[in-house]
């Protein structure tokens, strides 16, 4: 398979997953915004900044306090200059799918085109008076439809494995970022103490945003810090945990005939061991450092995938 084809399929999968990740992060912010705060307007303002802080989407040279909640929502959803906005992600996925019509069925392109049209028509005023919840629901429905048509229509060949590799690496990164919001220095749940009602509500909202609350309760687990870590990072049988996603990425690399001793597999094994077995330190600073380290591990996997498949290796020129 050509490097360009593999890259388009990988980024089509990543971009669609990233759009869903942003929707889940916005859903978390929406739930947290409903919580009465003992810290006044600053805490309420920082809740809406959480998706931008988590994804690095604050514009350069712009102070966070200068952005209104509506500005931050627009930046997350329809800002063409933000590489993590839902509009940018869907546009990238649609363009990648259209570039590879020989391997991507028309049924896969259709939901991308439909969602792109809706996002282009979306205005900031549509996000007030309950409109945000409806928009989040539409994005989630789109990603479900996209996932369904790819499973139902794509052949299980190299194209499929590159698509799924992008899906699972992005989802693993999203799971770690969601987990790290517990210790975000701008809005930390331990500010009122780890056992405060606010902290408990944050964890429940976090689990609901990740579709992990009901599975945790079926396992008779509690929505405490250990329960959040178990569901978002460690469980190998929960499809949205980082451990599950990195394990699936490992399987897709194996299907692409990548040997276990290659650098990309070793780096993936390191990332998988980190989310599965390492223990975060107590306290907000230690948790935040742990989340940052796990994100760095996943970023290193992505760089290794890029070097292994998408970067043409030029032979060294012989000295004259």
PDB file of C-alpha atoms in Angstrom, residues 3-4 15 18 30 49 76 79 90 94 99 116 161 174 180 183 204 210 226 241 274 278-279 290 313 316-317:
ATOM      1  CA  UNK A   3       2.322   5.734   2.031  1.00  0.00           C
ATOM      2  CA  UNK A   4      -0.263   8.360   1.015  1.00  0.00           C
ATOM      3  CA  UNK A  15      -9.992  12.424  12.921  1.00  0.00           C
ATOM      4  CA  UNK A  18     -11.046  12.937  17.686  1.00  0.00           C
ATOM      5  CA  UNK A  30     -21.613  20.670  30.353  1.00  0.00           C
ATOM      6  CA  UNK A  49     -12.112  25.960  29.250  1.00  0.00           C
ATOM      7  CA  UNK A  76     -14.166  23.574  20.247  1.00  0.00           C
ATOM      8  CA  UNK A  79     -13.323  27.019  14.600  1.00  0.00           C
ATOM      9  CA  UNK A  90     -14.766  15.970  10.214  1.00  0.00           C
ATOM     10  CA  UNK A  94     -14.090  13.575   4.737  1.00  0.00           C
ATOM     11  CA  UNK A  99      -8.935  10.988  -1.637  1.00  0.00           C
ATOM     12  CA  UNK A 116     -19.824  18.309   7.641  1.00  0.00           C
ATOM     13  CA  UNK A 161      -6.108  -2.109   9.797  1.00  0.00           C
ATOM     14  CA  UNK A 174      -8.621  10.629  24.671  1.00  0.00           C
ATOM     15  CA  UNK A 180      -6.191  13.730  33.631  1.00  0.00           C
ATOM     16  CA  UNK A 183      -6.097  16.880  38.375  1.00  0.00           C
ATOM     17  CA  UNK A 204     -19.498  10.584  38.123  1.00  0.00           C
ATOM     18  CA  UNK A 210     -16.784   8.196  28.864  1.00  0.00           C
ATOM     19  CA  UNK A 226      -9.677   3.809  41.850  1.00  0.00           C
ATOM     20  CA  UNK A 241     -10.056   2.151  28.332  1.00  0.00           C
ATOM     21  CA  UNK A 274       2.341   2.410  31.580  1.00  0.00           C
ATOM     22  CA  UNK A 278       2.084   1.964  36.758  1.00  0.00           C
ATOM     23  CA  UNK A 279       0.487   3.639  39.768  1.00  0.00           C
ATOM     24  CA  UNK A 290       1.228  10.720  35.542  1.00  0.00           C
ATOM     25  CA  UNK A 313      13.221   6.599   4.161  1.00  0.00           C
ATOM     26  CA  UNK A 316      22.179   8.245   2.716  1.00  0.00           C
ATOM     27  CA  UNK A 317      24.218   9.838  -0.052  1.00  0.00           C
TER      28      UNK A 317
END
